[in-house]
CSV table of C-alpha atoms in Angstrom, one decimal:
chain,number,residue,atom,x,y,z
A,1,TYR,CA,0.0,0.0,0.0
A,2,VAL,CA,0.9,3.6,-0.7
A,3,VAL,CA,1.2,5.9,2.2
A,4,GLY,CA,-2.2,7.6,2.7
A,5,GLN,CA,-4.0,5.0,0.8
A,6,VAL,CA,-5.3,3.2,3.9
A,7,SER,CA,-6.5,6.4,5.7
A,8,GLY,CA,-8.2,7.5,2.5
A,9,SER,CA,-10.1,4.3,2.1
A,10,LEU,CA,-11.6,4.5,5.6
A,11,GLY,CA,-13.3,7.8,4.8
A,12,ALA,CA,-16.7,8.5,3.3
A,13,ALA,CA,-15.2,9.5,0.0
A,14,ALA,CA,-13.1,6.4,-0.3
A,15,ALA,CA,-12.8,4.7,-3.6
A,16,PRO,CA,-15.0,1.7,-4.0
A,17,ALA,CA,-12.2,-0.5,-5.3
A,18,ALA,CA,-9.9,0.0,-2.2
A,19,PRO,CA,-9.0,-3.5,-0.9
A,20,LEU,CA,-9.4,-2.7,2.8
A,21,ALA,CA,-12.7,-1.0,2.3
A,22,ARG,CA,-14.2,-4.4,1.3
A,23,LEU,CA,-13.6,-5.8,4.8
A,24,PHE,CA,-15.7,-3.2,6.5
A,25,ARG,CA,-18.6,-3.2,4.1
A,26,ALA,CA,-21.9,-5.0,4.6
A,27,ALA,CA,-21.6,-8.7,3.9
A,28,ALA,CA,-23.2,-9.9,0.8
A,29,PRO,CA,-26.2,-12.2,1.2
A,30,PRO,CA,-25.3,-16.0,1.2
A,31,VAL,CA,-26.1,-17.9,-1.9
A,32,LEU,CA,-28.1,-21.1,-1.3
A,33,VAL,CA,-27.5,-24.1,-3.5
A,34,ALA,CA,-30.1,-26.8,-3.7
A,35,VAL,CA,-28.9,-30.4,-2.6
A,36,PRO,CA,-30.9,-33.6,-2.8
A,37,GLY,CA,-32.3,-34.9,0.6
A,38,GLY,CA,-31.0,-38.5,0.5
A,39,ASN,CA,-27.4,-37.5,-0.3
A,40,LYS,CA,-27.4,-35.0,2.5
A,41,ARG,CA,-28.4,-37.7,5.1
A,42,LYS,CA,-25.8,-40.1,3.8
A,43,HIS,CA,-23.2,-37.4,3.9
A,44,ALA,CA,-24.1,-36.4,7.4
A,45,GLU,CA,-24.0,-40.1,8.6
A,46,LYS,CA,-20.6,-40.6,7.0
A,47,GLU,CA,-19.3,-37.4,8.7
A,48,LYS,CA,-20.6,-38.7,12.0
A,49,LYS,CA,-19.0,-42.1,11.6
A,50,VAL,CA,-15.7,-40.5,10.7
A,51,SER,CA,-15.9,-38.2,13.6
A,52,GLU,CA,-16.7,-41.1,16.0
A,53,ASP,CA,-13.9,-43.2,14.7
A,54,GLN,CA,-11.5,-40.3,15.1
A,55,SER,CA,-12.6,-39.7,18.6
A,56,LEU,CA,-12.3,-43.4,19.6
A,57,SER,CA,-8.9,-43.6,18.1
A,58,ALA,CA,-8.0,-40.5,19.9
A,59,VAL,CA,-9.3,-41.9,23.2
A,60,GLN,CA,-8.0,-45.4,22.8
A,61,GLU,CA,-4.5,-44.8,21.5
A,62,PRO,CA,-3.1,-42.7,24.3
A,63,PRO,CA,-3.9,-45.2,27.2
A,64,VAL,CA,-2.3,-48.1,25.2
A,65,LYS,CA,0.8,-46.1,24.6
A,66,ALA,CA,0.8,-44.9,28.2
A,67,LYS,CA,0.5,-48.5,29.5
A,68,LYS,CA,3.3,-49.7,27.3
A,69,ALA,CA,5.4,-46.7,28.4
A,70,ARG,CA,4.6,-47.5,32.1
A,71,LYS,CA,5.6,-51.1,31.6
A,72,LYS,CA,8.8,-50.2,30.1
A,73,GLU,CA,9.5,-47.5,32.7
A,74,ARG,CA,8.6,-49.9,35.6
A,75,SER,CA,11.8,-50.7,37.4
A,76,GLU,CA,12.9,-53.5,39.7
A,77,ALA,CA,12.3,-51.4,42.9
A,78,GLU,CA,8.7,-51.0,42.0
A,79,LYS,CA,8.4,-54.7,41.5
A,80,LYS,CA,9.9,-55.3,44.9
A,81,LEU,CA,7.5,-52.8,46.5
A,82,SER,CA,4.5,-54.5,44.9
A,83,GLU,CA,5.7,-57.9,46.1
A,84,ARG,CA,6.1,-56.5,49.6
A,85,GLU,CA,2.7,-55.0,49.5
A,86,ASN,CA,1.2,-58.3,48.4
A,87,ALA,CA,3.0,-60.2,51.2
A,88,LEU,CA,1.8,-57.7,53.8
A,89,GLU,CA,-1.8,-58.1,52.5
A,90,GLN,CA,-1.5,-61.9,52.7
A,91,ALA,CA,-0.1,-61.6,56.3
A,92,ASP,CA,-3.0,-59.4,57.3
A,93,GLU,CA,-5.4,-61.8,55.9
A,94,GLU,CA,-3.8,-64.7,57.7
A,95,GLU,CA,-3.9,-62.8,61.0
A,96,ASP,CA,-7.5,-62.0,60.5
A,97,GLN,CA,-8.2,-65.7,59.9
A,98,LYS,CA,-6.3,-66.7,63.0
A,99,LEU,CA,-8.2,-64.1,65.1
A,100,PHE,CA,-11.5,-65.4,63.7
A,101,GLN,CA,-10.5,-69.0,64.6
A,102,ASN,CA,-9.3,-68.0,68.1
A,103,LYS,CA,-12.6,-66.3,68.7
A,104,GLY,CA,-14.5,-69.4,67.6
A,105,LYS,CA,-12.4,-71.6,69.9
A,106,GLN,CA,-13.0,-69.2,72.8
A,107,LYS,CA,-16.7,-69.3,72.1
A,108,LYS,CA,-16.7,-73.1,72.1
A,109,LYS,CA,-14.7,-73.2,75.3
A,110,ALA,CA,-17.0,-70.7,76.9
A,111,SER,CA,-20.1,-72.7,75.8
A,112,GLN,CA,-18.4,-75.9,77.1
A,113,THR,CA,-17.6,-74.3,80.5
A,114,ILE,CA,-21.2,-73.1,80.7
A,115,THR,CA,-22.6,-76.5,80.0
A,116,LYS,CA,-20.2,-78.1,82.5
A,117,SER,CA,-21.2,-75.6,85.1
A,118,VAL,CA,-24.8,-76.2,84.4
A,119,ILE,CA,-24.3,-80.0,84.6
A,120,ASN,CA,-22.3,-79.7,87.8
A,121,SER,CA,-24.9,-77.4,89.4
A,122,SER,CA,-27.7,-79.8,88.4
A,123,THR,CA,-25.8,-82.8,89.7
A,124,SER,CA,-24.9,-81.0,92.9
A,125,ALA,CA,-28.5,-79.9,93.3
A,126,THR,CA,-29.8,-83.5,92.7
A,127,ALA,CA,-27.1,-84.8,95.1
A,128,LYS,CA,-28.3,-82.3,97.7
A,129,GLN,CA,-31.9,-83.3,97.2
A,130,GLN,CA,-31.1,-87.0,97.5
A,131,LYS,CA,-29.2,-86.3,100.7
A,132,ARG,CA,-32.0,-84.3,102.1
A,133,LYS,CA,-34.5,-87.0,101.1
A,134,ARG,CA,-32.2,-89.7,102.7
A,135,VAL,CA,-31.9,-87.8,105.9
A,136,ALA,CA,-35.7,-87.2,106.0
A,137,ASP,CA,-36.4,-90.9,105.4
A,138,GLU,CA,-34.0,-91.9,108.1
A,139,ALA,CA,-35.6,-89.5,110.5
A,140,ALA,CA,-39.1,-90.9,109.6
A,141,GLU,CA,-37.9,-94.5,110.0
A,142,ARG,CA,-36.7,-93.7,113.5
A,143,ARG,CA,-40.2,-92.4,114.3
A,144,THR,CA,-41.9,-95.5,112.8
A,145,VAL,CA,-42.8,-98.7,114.5
A,146,PHE,CA,-43.3,-102.1,112.8
A,147,VAL,CA,-46.2,-104.2,114.1
A,148,GLY,CA,-46.3,-107.8,112.9
A,149,ASN,CA,-48.5,-110.9,113.4
A,150,LEU,CA,-51.7,-108.9,113.4
A,151,PRO,CA,-55.1,-110.6,112.6
A,152,VAL,CA,-56.8,-109.9,109.4
A,153,SER,CA,-59.8,-108.4,111.3
A,154,CYS,CA,-57.5,-105.6,112.8
A,155,THR,CA,-58.6,-102.1,112.1
A,156,LEU,CA,-57.2,-98.6,112.4
A,157,GLN,CA,-59.2,-97.8,115.5
A,158,VAL,CA,-57.8,-100.9,117.3
A,159,LEU,CA,-54.2,-99.9,116.6
A,160,LYS,CA,-54.9,-96.3,117.5
A,161,SER,CA,-56.4,-97.3,120.8
A,162,LEU,CA,-53.4,-99.5,121.5
A,163,PHE,CA,-50.6,-97.0,120.7
A,164,LYS,CA,-52.2,-93.5,121.4
A,165,LYS,CA,-51.2,-93.7,125.0
A,166,TYR,CA,-47.5,-93.4,124.0
A,167,GLY,CA,-47.8,-90.2,121.9
A,168,GLN,CA,-49.4,-88.5,119.0
A,169,ILE,CA,-49.8,-90.8,116.0
A,170,GLN,CA,-49.1,-89.3,112.5
A,171,SER,CA,-50.2,-92.2,110.3
A,172,ILE,CA,-50.9,-95.9,110.2
A,173,ARG,CA,-50.3,-98.1,107.1
A,174,PHE,CA,-51.3,-101.7,106.7
A,175,ARG,CA,-49.0,-104.0,104.7
A,176,SER,CA,-48.8,-107.7,103.6
A,177,LEU,CA,-52.4,-107.7,102.4
A,178,ILE,CA,-53.4,-110.5,100.0
A,179,PRO,CA,-56.4,-109.5,97.8
A,180,ALA,CA,-59.1,-112.0,97.0
A,181,GLU,CA,-58.5,-111.4,93.2
A,182,ASP,CA,-55.4,-110.7,91.2
A,183,THR,CA,-57.2,-107.8,89.4
A,184,VAL,CA,-57.8,-105.9,92.6
A,185,SER,CA,-54.9,-103.9,94.1
A,186,LYS,CA,-53.9,-104.2,97.7
A,187,LYS,CA,-55.1,-100.6,98.5
A,188,VAL,CA,-58.6,-101.3,97.2
A,189,ALA,CA,-58.6,-104.7,98.9
A,190,ALA,CA,-57.8,-103.0,102.2
A,191,ILE,CA,-60.5,-100.4,101.8
A,192,LYS,CA,-63.2,-102.8,100.7
A,193,HIS,CA,-61.9,-105.6,103.0
A,194,LYS,CA,-61.8,-108.1,100.0
A,195,LEU,CA,-58.9,-110.3,101.3
A,196,HIS,CA,-58.0,-113.8,100.4
A,197,PRO,CA,-59.8,-116.4,102.6
A,198,ASN,CA,-56.6,-118.2,103.4
A,199,ALA,CA,-54.9,-115.0,104.6
A,200,LYS,CA,-54.7,-114.9,108.4
A,201,PHE,CA,-51.8,-112.4,109.1
A,202,ILE,CA,-51.2,-108.8,108.2
A,203,ASN,CA,-48.5,-106.3,109.2
A,204,ALA,CA,-48.7,-102.5,109.9
A,205,TYR,CA,-46.5,-99.4,110.3
A,206,VAL,CA,-47.3,-96.8,113.0
A,207,VAL,CA,-45.6,-93.4,112.5
A,208,PHE,CA,-45.3,-91.2,115.5
A,209,LYS,CA,-44.5,-87.4,115.5
A,210,GLU,CA,-41.7,-87.9,118.1
A,211,GLU,CA,-38.9,-90.4,118.1
A,212,CYS,CA,-39.1,-90.9,121.8
A,213,ASP,CA,-42.8,-91.9,121.5
A,214,ALA,CA,-41.8,-94.7,119.1
A,215,GLN,CA,-39.2,-96.0,121.6
A,216,LYS,CA,-41.9,-96.1,124.3
A,217,ALA,CA,-44.2,-98.0,122.0
A,218,LEU,CA,-41.8,-101.0,121.9
A,219,LYS,CA,-43.2,-102.0,125.3
A,220,GLU,CA,-46.2,-103.5,123.5
A,221,ASN,CA,-44.0,-106.2,122.0
A,222,GLY,CA,-45.4,-109.7,122.7
A,223,THR,CA,-48.8,-108.5,123.9
A,224,GLU,CA,-51.8,-110.6,122.9
A,225,ILE,CA,-54.0,-108.4,120.7
A,226,ALA,CA,-56.4,-111.3,120.0
A,227,SER,CA,-56.7,-114.9,120.8
A,228,GLY,CA,-53.7,-116.7,119.4
A,229,PHE,CA,-52.1,-113.5,118.1
A,230,HIS,CA,-49.1,-112.1,120.0
A,231,ILE,CA,-47.9,-109.0,118.1
A,232,ARG,CA,-44.3,-108.3,117.3
A,233,VAL,CA,-43.3,-104.6,117.8
A,234,ASP,CA,-39.9,-103.4,116.5
A,235,THR,CA,-38.4,-100.2,115.1
A,236,ALA,CA,-38.5,-99.8,111.3
A,237,SER,CA,-35.1,-98.2,111.0
A,238,LYS,CA,-32.4,-100.3,109.3
A,239,THR,CA,-29.8,-99.4,112.0
A,240,SER,CA,-31.5,-101.6,114.6
A,241,SER,CA,-29.1,-104.5,115.0
A,242,HIS,CA,-30.4,-108.0,115.7
A,243,ASP,CA,-28.7,-109.8,118.6
A,244,SER,CA,-27.4,-113.1,117.2
A,245,LYS,CA,-26.3,-114.4,120.6
A,246,ARG,CA,-29.9,-114.5,121.8
A,247,SER,CA,-31.4,-115.8,118.6
A,248,VAL,CA,-32.0,-119.3,117.1
A,249,PHE,CA,-32.5,-120.2,113.4
A,250,LEU,CA,-35.3,-122.6,112.6
A,251,GLY,CA,-35.5,-124.7,109.5
A,252,ASN,CA,-37.8,-127.3,107.8
A,253,LEU,CA,-40.9,-125.5,109.1
A,254,SER,CA,-44.4,-126.1,107.8
A,255,TYR,CA,-45.6,-123.6,105.2
A,256,ASP,CA,-48.9,-122.8,106.9
A,257,ILE,CA,-47.4,-122.5,110.4
A,258,HIS,CA,-48.5,-119.8,112.8
A,259,ASP,CA,-46.1,-117.7,114.9
A,260,ASP,CA,-47.9,-118.7,118.1
A,261,ALA,CA,-47.3,-122.4,117.3
A,262,VAL,CA,-43.5,-121.7,117.3
A,263,ARG,CA,-43.9,-119.6,120.5
A,264,GLU,CA,-45.6,-122.5,122.3
A,265,HIS,CA,-43.1,-125.0,121.1
A,266,PHE,CA,-40.1,-123.0,122.5
A,267,HIS,CA,-41.6,-121.3,125.5
A,268,VAL,CA,-40.2,-124.1,127.7
A,269,CYS,CA,-36.6,-122.8,127.0
A,270,GLY,CA,-37.2,-119.3,128.4
A,271,ASP,CA,-38.9,-116.0,127.9
A,272,ILE,CA,-39.4,-115.2,124.1
A,273,VAL,CA,-39.0,-111.6,122.9
A,274,GLY,CA,-40.2,-112.3,119.3
A,275,VAL,CA,-40.9,-114.9,116.7
A,276,ARG,CA,-40.4,-114.2,113.0
A,277,VAL,CA,-41.5,-116.6,110.3
A,278,VAL,CA,-40.4,-115.5,106.9
A,279,ARG,CA,-43.3,-115.5,104.5
A,280,ASP,CA,-44.0,-114.9,100.8
A,281,ARG,CA,-45.3,-111.4,100.0
A,282,THR,CA,-47.8,-112.5,97.3
A,283,THR,CA,-49.3,-115.6,99.0
A,284,GLY,CA,-48.6,-115.0,102.7
A,285,LEU,CA,-47.4,-118.6,103.1
A,286,GLY,CA,-44.2,-119.3,105.0
A,287,LYS,CA,-41.0,-120.1,103.2
A,288,GLY,CA,-40.0,-122.9,105.6
A,289,PHE,CA,-37.6,-121.0,108.0
A,290,GLY,CA,-37.8,-118.4,110.7
A,291,TYR,CA,-36.1,-117.0,113.9
A,292,VAL,CA,-36.8,-117.0,117.6
A,293,LEU,CA,-35.3,-114.2,119.8
A,294,PHE,CA,-35.0,-115.0,123.5
A,295,GLU,CA,-34.4,-112.6,126.4
A,296,ASN,CA,-31.3,-114.5,127.7
A,297,THR,CA,-28.5,-116.4,126.1
A,298,ASP,CA,-29.1,-119.4,128.4
A,299,ALA,CA,-32.4,-120.1,126.6
A,300,VAL,CA,-30.4,-120.6,123.4
A,301,HIS,CA,-28.6,-123.6,124.9
A,302,LEU,CA,-31.9,-125.2,125.8
A,303,ALA,CA,-33.4,-124.4,122.4
A,304,LEU,CA,-30.5,-126.2,120.7
A,305,LYS,CA,-31.5,-129.4,122.5
A,306,LEU,CA,-34.9,-129.2,120.6
A,307,ASN,CA,-33.1,-129.9,117.3
A,308,ASN,CA,-34.9,-132.5,115.3
A,309,SER,CA,-38.0,-132.1,117.5
A,310,VAL,CA,-41.4,-132.6,115.8
A,311,LEU,CA,-43.5,-129.5,115.1
A,312,MET,CA,-46.7,-129.9,113.0
A,313,GLY,CA,-45.5,-133.2,111.6
A,314,ARG,CA,-42.0,-131.9,110.7
A,315,LYS,CA,-38.6,-132.3,112.3
A,316,VAL,CA,-37.4,-128.8,113.1
A,317,ARG,CA,-33.8,-127.9,112.5
A,318,VAL,CA,-32.5,-125.6,115.2
A,319,GLN,CA,-29.1,-123.8,114.8
A,320,ARG,CA,-27.3,-120.8,116.1
A,321,VAL,CA,-27.5,-117.6,114.2
A,322,ALA,CA,-24.0,-116.9,112.7
A,323,ASP,CA,-22.7,-113.4,113.1
A,324,LYS,CA,-22.2,-111.9,109.6
A,325,LYS,CA,-19.1,-109.9,110.7
A,326,LYS,CA,-17.3,-113.0,112.0
A,327,ALA,CA,-18.4,-115.0,109.0
A,328,GLN,CA,-16.7,-112.4,106.7
A,329,LYS,CA,-13.5,-112.4,108.7
A,330,SER,CA,-13.3,-116.2,109.3
A,331,PRO,CA,-12.4,-117.3,105.7
A,332,ASP,CA,-9.4,-115.0,105.5
A,333,GLN,CA,-8.1,-116.1,109.0
A,334,SER,CA,-8.7,-119.8,108.4
A,335,ARG,CA,-6.7,-119.8,105.1
A,336,ALA,CA,-3.4,-118.7,106.6
A,337,PRO,CA,-2.9,-121.6,109.1
A,338,LYS,CA,-4.0,-124.2,106.5
A,339,ASP,CA,-1.4,-122.9,104.1
A,340,ARG,CA,1.2,-123.0,106.8
A,341,VAL,CA,0.3,-126.6,107.7
A,342,ASP,CA,0.4,-127.6,104.1
A,343,LYS,CA,3.8,-126.1,103.7
A,344,LYS,CA,5.1,-128.0,106.8
A,345,LYS,CA,3.6,-131.2,105.5
A,346,LYS,CA,5.2,-130.7,102.1
A,347,GLY,CA,8.6,-130.1,103.7
A,348,LYS,CA,8.4,-133.2,105.9
A,349,SER,CA,7.4,-135.4,103.0
A,350,CYS,CA,10.3,-134.2,100.9
A,351,SER,CA,12.8,-134.8,103.8
A,352,ASN,CA,11.5,-138.4,104.4
A,353,ASP,CA,11.7,-139.3,100.7
A,354,SER,CA,15.2,-137.8,100.1
A,355,PHE,CA,18.4,-139.5,101.3
A,356,VAL,CA,20.1,-137.7,104.2
A,357,GLY,CA,23.8,-138.7,104.7
A,358,GLU,CA,26.4,-137.7,107.3
A,359,LYS,CA,27.3,-134.0,107.3
A,360,ALA,CA,30.9,-133.2,106.5
A,361,SER,CA,32.7,-131.1,109.1
A,362,PRO,CA,34.0,-127.9,107.4
A,363,LEU,CA,37.8,-127.3,107.3
A,364,LYS,CA,39.0,-124.7,109.7
A,365,LYS,CA,41.3,-122.2,108.2
A,366,SER,CA,44.5,-121.6,110.1
A,367,THR,CA,45.0,-118.1,111.4
A,368,LYS,CA,48.9,-118.3,111.6
A,369,PRO,CA,50.8,-116.1,109.2
A,370,LYS,CA,52.5,-117.9,106.3
A,371,ARG,CA,56.3,-118.0,106.1
A,372,LEU,CA,58.1,-116.8,103.0
A,373,LYS,CA,59.9,-119.6,101.1
A,374,THR,CA,63.7,-119.2,101.2
A,375,THR,CA,66.3,-121.1,99.1
A,376,PRO,CA,68.9,-123.1,101.1
A,377,ARG,CA,72.5,-121.9,101.2
A,378,ASN,CA,74.1,-124.9,99.5
A,379,LYS,CA,71.8,-124.7,96.6
A,380,ALA,CA,72.4,-121.1,96.3
A,381,GLY,CA,76.2,-121.6,96.2
A,382,LYS,CA,75.9,-124.2,93.5
A,383,ASN,CA,73.8,-121.9,91.4
A,384,LYS,CA,76.4,-119.3,91.7
């Protein structure tokens, strides 16, 4: 451009052909060219596909190149760090597993201890209950009196009138009842008085409120409550010991024998404290043996003389009652002397069979000191 040409073109009287004046003039209206519709859509779709492909390639290419570059740039130190991190992670996982297992074991142990404590507490409670029950039963037995050889016609009123003078009675129970029918229980048979026609004896237990009253009631032992029925009164506790020195065992008795028949047979020997004929619970018949308790030991010697005496058509066997404690000790004591006797016999038999010669007298060793052997002088000169 020539100097002044630009400034002149900007003015109102500028030449229309100035090149810079064209830039600031009003823009000419655009010229529209008609294009078919189908080709336009296809062209637009192609342009879109090209643009999408370019964008995808632009997005995908840089990460791949970056990964390759990172792999190449990764050094040995980074590999070691990654390995350490992996090892630490594994160690943490193992510790977590161990803690979980330990917690499970602790829970099992706690549950086992709880169950054991519950079982121990239950067993201790049951043991305590059993002990209390045992103590209560023993106390009740000491307050109870056994009354045997009662007639079948005996009632509660008769027993109460007999024992009420010794103290307050708590309860009375009849036992050894034989019902008339097998289908009827003993309790029903006692209430309805449906007993077997052959049954002639029953027993009873009288429970007092005080133990001292039960001891006083023992005075009624041997009293005749009815004609031919002398009752036997004894404590029901198991601790009461039977005196074997004043007792006699009877064998080969008749099965349908009465206690009073035994009493009459042995009353010549001395005063009788009680007669006991062992009977079957279901039938009430005797089992063929019994016992007689006397007041003195002298009566036992007289009763032994009645051995093989006839009672109700049978020869009665009369023997002493063996003490259980002595019977348990006697086998152990009797074995030792027998063994010793056998050993002595064996030794004697061997000595008789074997030949016994004269015994040689042992040589006595001399206590004198031994002399040293010395060579004679003549022999010594010759040797020289």
